[in-house]
Amino acid sequence: ASSWLRMLTAYASSGHFEDAKRVFDSMPEKSLAAYTIMLDVYASSGEIDKAFYLFNSIEEKDTVSWNAMLTAFVQSGDFAKARALYDSMPEHSLVSCAGMLHAFASSGKVDEAKALFDKMPQQSIVSWTAMVAAYAQNGQIPKAKALFDKMPVWDAVAWNIMLDGYARVDNTNEAKKLFDEMKETNLVSGNTMLTAYARSGRVEECKILFDVMIKRNLVSWNAMLGAYAQNGLVDDSKLLFDGMPAWDMVSLNTLLSGYAENGPLTDAKDFFFRMIQKDVVSWNVMLWAFARNGLLDGALKVLLDEMPETNVVSWNSMLATLSQRGGLGNVVKLFQRMEMAGMEPNETTFLCIVLGCNYAGSVLVARDLVWSLRGDFGMKPS
RNA sequence: UAUUGCAGCCUUCCUUAC
């Protein structure tokens, strides 16, 4: 039985979800541990409903399986369900509390995270770090730093979160300073610093770091690729890409967005049509490329007729484009179409529409929209 | 009865005006 479990774990942790499902299905006896692994597998492959169904079919759940279900919800972005599950759990372990902290942090509820953090019976390095991350990821760097300084111990993850916090507010100098004095580092630290350089346009320093990094993974390569692509050095990005030991969809899309942002539309189109694989992000980049070139009808055609699948970003892109040069009437029309297509709006959706109101000078539409946020969509205007 | 059954960090697409 344990060799089955070992195989299942190996597939699950390496991202081979289909293989994991096959192994699980053919297991003669399914232990609780096997079920628990599968919760994560289903959640990671976007099948949260299946995960929950499986969870409900478990007769004797323990804390570990409850926690796994909790983090499955968090991972899929369903924070309301995560909260409900957390409230109905028979007991809260350190892992449960840290998972819920993470959920609050990811949904921008810093105050609720802090309240939970304060009333936790026991702390762990994970809960401390999750709280620091809650501050850092929501732009509250001074609070993050203050809590970070109070931590009893630091590991690489804790340092990395502070590093990433500085990087995200574009404080590259502070990030570099921290990077140099970090006591614990790992591969993610280097990758985070690469991204910090890329974001602030410091491409040369980025390349120097990339070259001296002892270990690199695909994220490192993609970060370097992005440094070139986002800073107008499309030829360099292509050259780097050609020498990459491996690539994935992120690599292709990074390159594509380099063409879309810096070159003529034909470059992006050429690359797009030659891509061996495409996903919804690739299509979103193309949609944006049409829009950027003022081809609103072309962009609309991509969205409504050509895309094999869309997500909320596709619609938001189009809404933002129409907001700026398509007229508020068309914005509203497209939003209605979005609802008809069953696509759930998010906060950015409303910002895109408010942007249109701004351009049109229409206070009334904007006001109605903000009201309907609460009433029709159950959202809290930020 | 768990060196790998669960928890925190990094890379691609949408908004952040003046």
CSV table of C-alpha atoms in Angstrom, one decimal, chain A residues 26-357:
chain,number,residue,atom,x,y,z
A,26,SER,CA,-6.3,1.8,-9.8
A,27,MET,CA,-5.4,1.6,-6.1
A,28,PRO,CA,-6.9,-1.5,-4.6
A,29,GLU,CA,-7.2,0.0,-1.2
A,30,LYS,CA,-7.4,3.8,-0.8
A,31,SER,CA,-6.1,5.1,2.4
A,32,LEU,CA,-7.0,8.3,4.0
A,33,ALA,CA,-3.6,9.7,3.0
A,34,ALA,CA,-4.4,8.8,-0.6
A,35,TYR,CA,-7.7,10.7,-0.5
A,36,THR,CA,-5.9,13.7,1.1
A,37,ILE,CA,-3.3,13.8,-1.7
A,38,MET,CA,-6.1,13.7,-4.2
A,39,LEU,CA,-7.8,16.8,-2.7
A,40,ASP,CA,-4.7,18.8,-3.6
A,41,VAL,CA,-4.4,17.2,-7.0
A,42,TYR,CA,-8.0,18.1,-8.0
A,43,ALA,CA,-7.6,21.6,-6.6
A,44,SER,CA,-4.3,22.1,-8.5
A,45,SER,CA,-5.8,21.0,-11.8
A,46,GLY,CA,-8.7,23.4,-11.3
A,47,GLU,CA,-11.3,20.8,-10.4
A,48,ILE,CA,-12.3,22.2,-7.0
A,49,ASP,CA,-15.8,20.7,-7.2
A,50,LYS,CA,-14.4,17.2,-7.6
A,51,ALA,CA,-12.1,17.9,-4.7
A,52,PHE,CA,-15.0,18.8,-2.5
A,53,TYR,CA,-17.0,15.9,-3.7
A,54,LEU,CA,-14.2,13.5,-2.8
A,55,PHE,CA,-13.8,15.2,0.6
A,56,ASN,CA,-17.4,14.7,1.4
A,57,SER,CA,-17.1,11.0,0.5
A,58,ILE,CA,-14.5,10.5,3.2
A,59,GLU,CA,-16.1,8.9,6.2
A,60,GLU,CA,-13.5,9.4,8.8
A,61,LYS,CA,-11.8,12.7,8.2
A,62,ASP,CA,-8.9,13.8,10.4
A,63,THR,CA,-7.3,17.2,10.8
A,64,VAL,CA,-4.9,16.7,8.0
A,65,SER,CA,-7.7,16.0,5.5
A,66,TRP,CA,-9.7,19.0,6.8
A,67,ASN,CA,-6.7,21.1,6.3
A,68,ALA,CA,-6.1,19.8,2.9
A,69,MET,CA,-9.6,20.8,1.9
A,70,LEU,CA,-9.2,24.2,3.4
A,71,THR,CA,-6.1,24.9,1.4
A,72,ALA,CA,-7.7,23.5,-1.7
A,73,PHE,CA,-10.4,26.2,-1.4
A,74,VAL,CA,-7.7,28.9,-0.7
A,75,GLN,CA,-5.7,27.7,-3.7
A,76,SER,CA,-8.7,27.9,-6.0
A,77,GLY,CA,-9.5,31.5,-4.8
A,78,ASP,CA,-12.8,30.6,-3.1
A,79,PHE,CA,-12.2,32.4,0.1
A,80,ALA,CA,-15.8,32.4,1.2
A,81,LYS,CA,-15.9,28.6,1.1
A,82,ALA,CA,-12.6,28.4,2.8
A,83,ARG,CA,-14.0,30.5,5.6
A,84,ALA,CA,-17.1,28.4,5.9
A,85,LEU,CA,-15.0,25.2,6.0
A,86,TYR,CA,-12.7,26.7,8.6
A,87,ASP,CA,-15.7,27.6,10.8
A,88,SER,CA,-17.1,24.1,10.6
A,89,MET,CA,-13.9,22.3,11.4
A,90,PRO,CA,-13.8,20.1,14.5
A,91,GLU,CA,-10.5,21.5,15.5
A,92,HIS,CA,-8.0,24.1,14.4
A,93,SER,CA,-4.4,23.0,14.2
A,94,LEU,CA,-1.4,25.3,13.5
A,95,VAL,CA,-1.8,24.4,9.9
A,96,SER,CA,-5.5,25.3,9.8
A,97,CYS,CA,-4.9,28.7,11.3
A,98,ALA,CA,-2.0,29.4,8.9
A,99,GLY,CA,-4.1,28.4,6.0
A,100,MET,CA,-6.9,30.7,7.0
A,101,LEU,CA,-4.4,33.5,7.6
A,102,HIS,CA,-3.2,33.0,4.1
A,103,ALA,CA,-6.8,33.1,2.8
A,104,PHE,CA,-7.4,36.4,4.5
A,105,ALA,CA,-4.1,37.8,3.2
A,106,SER,CA,-4.9,36.7,-0.4
A,107,SER,CA,-8.3,38.3,-0.3
A,108,GLY,CA,-6.9,41.6,1.0
A,109,LYS,CA,-8.4,41.3,4.4
A,110,VAL,CA,-5.4,42.3,6.4
A,111,ASP,CA,-7.4,43.3,9.5
A,112,GLU,CA,-9.1,40.0,9.7
A,113,ALA,CA,-5.8,38.3,9.3
A,114,LYS,CA,-4.3,40.3,12.2
A,115,ALA,CA,-7.3,39.5,14.4
A,116,LEU,CA,-6.9,35.8,13.7
A,117,PHE,CA,-3.1,36.1,14.2
A,118,ASP,CA,-3.6,37.7,17.6
A,119,LYS,CA,-6.0,35.2,19.0
A,120,MET,CA,-4.1,32.1,17.8
A,121,PRO,CA,-3.2,29.9,20.8
A,122,GLN,CA,0.1,29.1,19.4
A,123,GLN,CA,2.3,30.7,16.8
A,124,SER,CA,4.6,29.0,14.4
A,125,ILE,CA,7.1,30.3,11.9
A,126,VAL,CA,4.5,29.7,9.2
A,127,SER,CA,1.9,31.8,10.9
A,128,TRP,CA,4.4,34.6,11.6
A,129,THR,CA,5.4,34.5,8.0
A,130,ALA,CA,1.9,34.4,6.7
A,131,MET,CA,1.1,37.5,8.7
A,132,VAL,CA,4.2,39.3,7.4
A,133,ALA,CA,3.1,38.3,3.9
A,134,ALA,CA,-0.4,39.6,4.5
A,135,TYR,CA,1.1,43.1,5.2
A,136,ALA,CA,3.8,42.9,2.5
A,137,GLN,CA,1.5,41.7,-0.3
A,138,ASN,CA,-1.0,44.4,0.5
A,139,GLY,CA,1.5,47.2,0.3
A,140,GLN,CA,2.0,47.8,4.0
A,141,ILE,CA,5.7,47.5,4.0
A,142,PRO,CA,6.4,49.3,7.3
A,143,LYS,CA,4.1,47.0,9.2
A,144,ALA,CA,5.5,44.0,7.5
A,145,LYS,CA,9.0,45.0,8.4
A,146,ALA,CA,8.1,45.7,12.0
A,147,LEU,CA,6.6,42.3,12.4
A,148,PHE,CA,9.4,40.7,10.6
A,149,ASP,CA,11.9,42.2,13.0
A,150,LYS,CA,9.9,40.7,15.9
A,151,MET,CA,10.0,37.2,14.6
A,152,PRO,CA,11.8,34.7,16.9
A,153,VAL,CA,13.5,33.0,14.0
A,154,TRP,CA,13.9,33.6,10.3
A,155,ASP,CA,14.1,31.2,7.4
A,156,ALA,CA,14.6,31.7,3.7
A,157,VAL,CA,10.8,32.0,3.1
A,158,ALA,CA,10.5,34.9,5.6
A,159,TRP,CA,13.4,36.7,4.0
A,160,ASN,CA,12.0,36.2,0.6
A,161,ILE,CA,8.7,37.7,1.5
A,162,MET,CA,10.3,40.9,2.7
A,163,LEU,CA,12.4,40.9,-0.4
A,164,ASP,CA,9.4,40.5,-2.6
A,165,GLY,CA,7.5,43.2,-0.7
A,166,TYR,CA,10.2,45.8,-1.5
A,167,ALA,CA,10.3,44.6,-5.1
A,168,ARG,CA,6.6,45.1,-5.5
A,169,VAL,CA,6.6,48.7,-4.4
A,170,ASP,CA,9.5,49.2,-6.7
A,171,ASN,CA,12.0,49.8,-4.0
A,172,THR,CA,14.8,48.0,-5.8
A,173,ASN,CA,17.6,49.6,-3.8
A,174,GLU,CA,16.1,48.4,-0.5
A,175,ALA,CA,15.5,45.0,-2.1
A,176,LYS,CA,19.1,44.8,-3.1
A,177,LYS,CA,20.3,45.8,0.4
A,178,LEU,CA,18.2,43.1,1.9
A,179,PHE,CA,19.3,40.6,-0.6
A,180,ASP,CA,22.9,41.2,0.3
A,181,GLU,CA,22.3,40.8,4.0
A,182,MET,CA,20.0,37.8,4.0
A,183,LYS,CA,21.2,35.1,6.3
A,184,GLU,CA,19.2,32.3,4.6
A,185,THR,CA,18.7,32.2,0.9
A,186,ASN,CA,17.4,29.7,-1.6
A,187,LEU,CA,16.6,29.6,-5.3
A,188,VAL,CA,13.5,31.7,-4.9
A,189,SER,CA,15.5,34.5,-3.4
A,190,GLY,CA,17.6,34.8,-6.5
A,191,ASN,CA,14.5,34.6,-8.7
A,192,THR,CA,12.7,37.3,-6.7
A,193,MET,CA,15.7,39.6,-7.0
A,194,LEU,CA,15.8,38.9,-10.8
A,195,THR,CA,12.2,40.0,-11.0
A,196,ALA,CA,12.9,43.1,-8.9
A,197,TYR,CA,15.6,44.2,-11.4
A,198,ALA,CA,13.4,43.3,-14.4
A,199,ARG,CA,10.5,45.4,-13.0
A,200,SER,CA,12.7,48.5,-12.5
A,201,GLY,CA,14.4,48.2,-15.8
A,202,ARG,CA,17.8,47.3,-14.4
A,203,VAL,CA,18.4,44.7,-17.1
A,204,GLU,CA,22.2,44.6,-16.9
A,205,GLU,CA,22.3,44.0,-13.2
A,206,CYS,CA,19.6,41.3,-13.8
A,207,LYS,CA,21.8,39.6,-16.3
A,208,ILE,CA,24.8,39.7,-14.0
A,209,LEU,CA,22.9,38.1,-11.2
A,210,PHE,CA,21.4,35.5,-13.6
A,211,ASP,CA,24.9,34.6,-14.7
A,212,VAL,CA,26.3,34.2,-11.2
A,213,MET,CA,23.4,32.2,-9.8
A,214,ILE,CA,24.6,28.8,-8.9
A,215,LYS,CA,21.3,27.2,-9.4
A,216,ARG,CA,18.6,28.2,-11.9
A,217,ASN,CA,15.2,26.7,-12.7
A,218,LEU,CA,12.6,27.5,-15.3
A,219,VAL,CA,11.3,30.4,-13.2
A,220,SER,CA,14.8,32.0,-13.3
A,221,TRP,CA,15.0,31.6,-17.1
A,222,ASN,CA,11.5,33.0,-17.5
A,223,ALA,CA,12.3,35.9,-15.2
A,224,MET,CA,15.4,36.8,-17.3
A,225,LEU,CA,13.3,36.4,-20.5
A,226,GLY,CA,10.8,38.8,-19.0
A,227,ALA,CA,13.5,41.3,-18.1
A,228,TYR,CA,14.4,41.6,-21.8
A,229,ALA,CA,10.9,41.4,-23.1
A,230,GLN,CA,9.4,43.9,-20.8
A,231,ASN,CA,12.2,46.4,-21.4
A,232,GLY,CA,12.0,46.5,-25.1
A,233,LEU,CA,14.9,44.1,-25.8
A,234,VAL,CA,13.0,41.7,-27.9
A,235,ASP,CA,16.0,40.4,-29.8
A,236,ASP,CA,17.8,39.6,-26.6
A,237,SER,CA,14.8,37.7,-25.3
A,238,LYS,CA,14.6,35.6,-28.5
A,239,LEU,CA,18.3,34.8,-28.3
A,240,LEU,CA,17.9,33.7,-24.7
A,241,PHE,CA,14.9,31.7,-25.5
A,242,ASP,CA,16.7,29.8,-28.2
A,243,GLY,CA,19.3,28.8,-25.7
A,244,MET,CA,16.9,27.7,-23.0
A,245,PRO,CA,17.3,24.1,-21.8
A,246,ALA,CA,13.5,23.9,-21.4
A,247,TRP,CA,10.5,26.1,-21.8
A,248,ASP,CA,6.8,26.2,-20.9
A,249,MET,CA,3.7,28.3,-21.6
A,250,VAL,CA,5.0,31.1,-19.4
A,251,SER,CA,8.2,31.3,-21.6
A,252,LEU,CA,6.2,31.5,-24.8
A,253,ASN,CA,3.7,34.0,-23.5
A,254,THR,CA,6.5,36.2,-22.1
A,255,LEU,CA,8.1,36.3,-25.5
A,256,LEU,CA,4.8,36.9,-27.2
A,257,SER,CA,4.0,39.9,-24.9
A,258,GLY,CA,7.4,41.3,-25.7
A,259,TYR,CA,6.5,41.3,-29.4
A,260,ALA,CA,3.0,42.7,-28.6
A,261,GLU,CA,4.3,45.5,-26.5
A,262,ASN,CA,7.3,46.6,-28.5
A,263,GLY,CA,6.9,45.6,-32.2
A,264,PRO,CA,4.4,46.0,-34.9
A,265,LEU,CA,1.3,43.9,-34.8
A,266,THR,CA,2.6,41.6,-37.5
A,267,ASP,CA,5.5,40.4,-35.3
A,268,ALA,CA,3.1,39.4,-32.6
A,269,LYS,CA,0.8,37.7,-35.1
A,270,ASP,CA,3.7,35.8,-36.8
A,271,PHE,CA,4.9,34.5,-33.5
A,272,PHE,CA,1.4,33.7,-32.3
A,273,PHE,CA,0.7,31.6,-35.3
A,274,ARG,CA,3.9,29.7,-35.0
A,275,MET,CA,3.4,28.9,-31.4
A,276,ILE,CA,3.1,25.1,-30.9
A,277,GLN,CA,0.9,25.6,-27.8
A,278,LYS,CA,-1.4,28.4,-26.9
A,279,ASP,CA,-3.4,29.0,-23.7
A,280,VAL,CA,-5.9,31.7,-22.6
A,281,VAL,CA,-3.0,34.0,-21.7
A,282,SER,CA,-1.6,33.8,-25.2
A,283,TRP,CA,-5.0,34.8,-26.6
A,284,ASN,CA,-5.3,37.6,-24.1
A,285,VAL,CA,-2.0,39.0,-25.2
A,286,MET,CA,-3.2,38.9,-28.8
A,287,LEU,CA,-6.4,40.6,-27.9
A,288,TRP,CA,-4.4,43.3,-26.2
A,289,ALA,CA,-2.2,43.6,-29.3
A,290,PHE,CA,-5.1,44.3,-31.5
A,291,ALA,CA,-6.5,46.8,-29.1
A,292,ARG,CA,-3.1,48.6,-28.7
A,293,ASN,CA,-3.0,49.1,-32.4
A,294,GLY,CA,-6.5,50.7,-32.4
A,295,LEU,CA,-8.2,47.7,-34.0
A,296,LEU,CA,-11.2,47.5,-31.8
A,297,ASP,CA,-13.3,45.4,-34.1
A,298,GLY,CA,-10.4,43.0,-34.5
A,299,ALA,CA,-10.0,42.7,-30.7
A,300,LEU,CA,-13.8,42.2,-30.3
A,301,LYS,CA,-13.7,39.5,-33.0
A,302,VAL,CA,-10.9,37.7,-31.1
A,303,LEU,CA,-12.9,37.8,-27.9
A,304,LEU,CA,-16.3,36.9,-29.2
A,305,ASP,CA,-15.5,34.6,-32.1
A,306,GLU,CA,-12.1,33.2,-32.1
A,307,MET,CA,-11.0,32.5,-28.6
A,308,PRO,CA,-11.5,28.8,-27.7
A,309,GLU,CA,-11.9,29.8,-24.0
A,310,THR,CA,-11.9,33.1,-22.2
A,311,ASN,CA,-11.3,34.2,-18.6
A,312,VAL,CA,-12.1,37.3,-16.7
A,313,VAL,CA,-8.9,39.0,-17.8
A,314,SER,CA,-10.0,38.7,-21.5
A,315,TRP,CA,-13.2,40.5,-20.8
A,316,ASN,CA,-11.5,43.1,-18.6
A,317,SER,CA,-9.0,43.9,-21.3
A,318,MET,CA,-11.8,44.5,-23.8
A,319,LEU,CA,-13.8,46.6,-21.3
A,320,ALA,CA,-10.8,48.7,-20.5
A,321,THR,CA,-10.1,49.3,-24.2
A,322,LEU,CA,-13.7,50.3,-25.0
A,323,SER,CA,-13.7,52.5,-21.9
A,324,GLN,CA,-10.9,54.6,-23.4
A,325,ARG,CA,-12.0,54.7,-27.0
A,326,GLY,CA,-15.2,52.8,-27.6
A,327,GLY,CA,-17.8,54.8,-25.8
A,328,LEU,CA,-19.5,54.1,-22.6
A,329,GLY,CA,-22.6,52.6,-24.3
A,330,ASN,CA,-20.4,49.9,-25.8
A,331,VAL,CA,-18.8,49.3,-22.4
A,332,VAL,CA,-22.2,48.7,-20.8
A,333,LYS,CA,-23.2,46.5,-23.7
A,334,LEU,CA,-20.1,44.3,-23.4
A,335,PHE,CA,-20.6,44.0,-19.7
A,336,GLN,CA,-24.1,42.7,-20.3
A,337,ARG,CA,-22.7,40.2,-22.7
A,338,MET,CA,-20.2,39.2,-20.2
A,339,GLU,CA,-22.9,38.5,-17.7
A,340,MET,CA,-24.9,36.6,-20.3
A,341,ALA,CA,-21.8,34.4,-20.9
A,342,GLY,CA,-21.8,33.6,-17.3
A,343,MET,CA,-18.4,35.2,-16.6
A,344,GLU,CA,-18.0,36.3,-13.0
A,345,PRO,CA,-16.7,39.9,-12.8
A,346,ASN,CA,-14.0,40.7,-10.3
A,347,GLU,CA,-12.8,44.0,-8.8
A,348,THR,CA,-10.7,44.9,-11.8
A,349,THR,CA,-13.8,44.5,-14.0
A,350,PHE,CA,-15.5,47.3,-12.2
A,351,LEU,CA,-12.4,49.5,-12.3
A,352,CYS,CA,-12.3,49.0,-16.1
A,353,ILE,CA,-15.9,50.2,-16.3
A,354,VAL,CA,-15.4,53.1,-13.9
A,355,LEU,CA,-12.5,54.1,-16.1
A,356,GLY,CA,-15.1,54.4,-18.9
A,357,CYS,CA,-17.4,56.5,-16.8
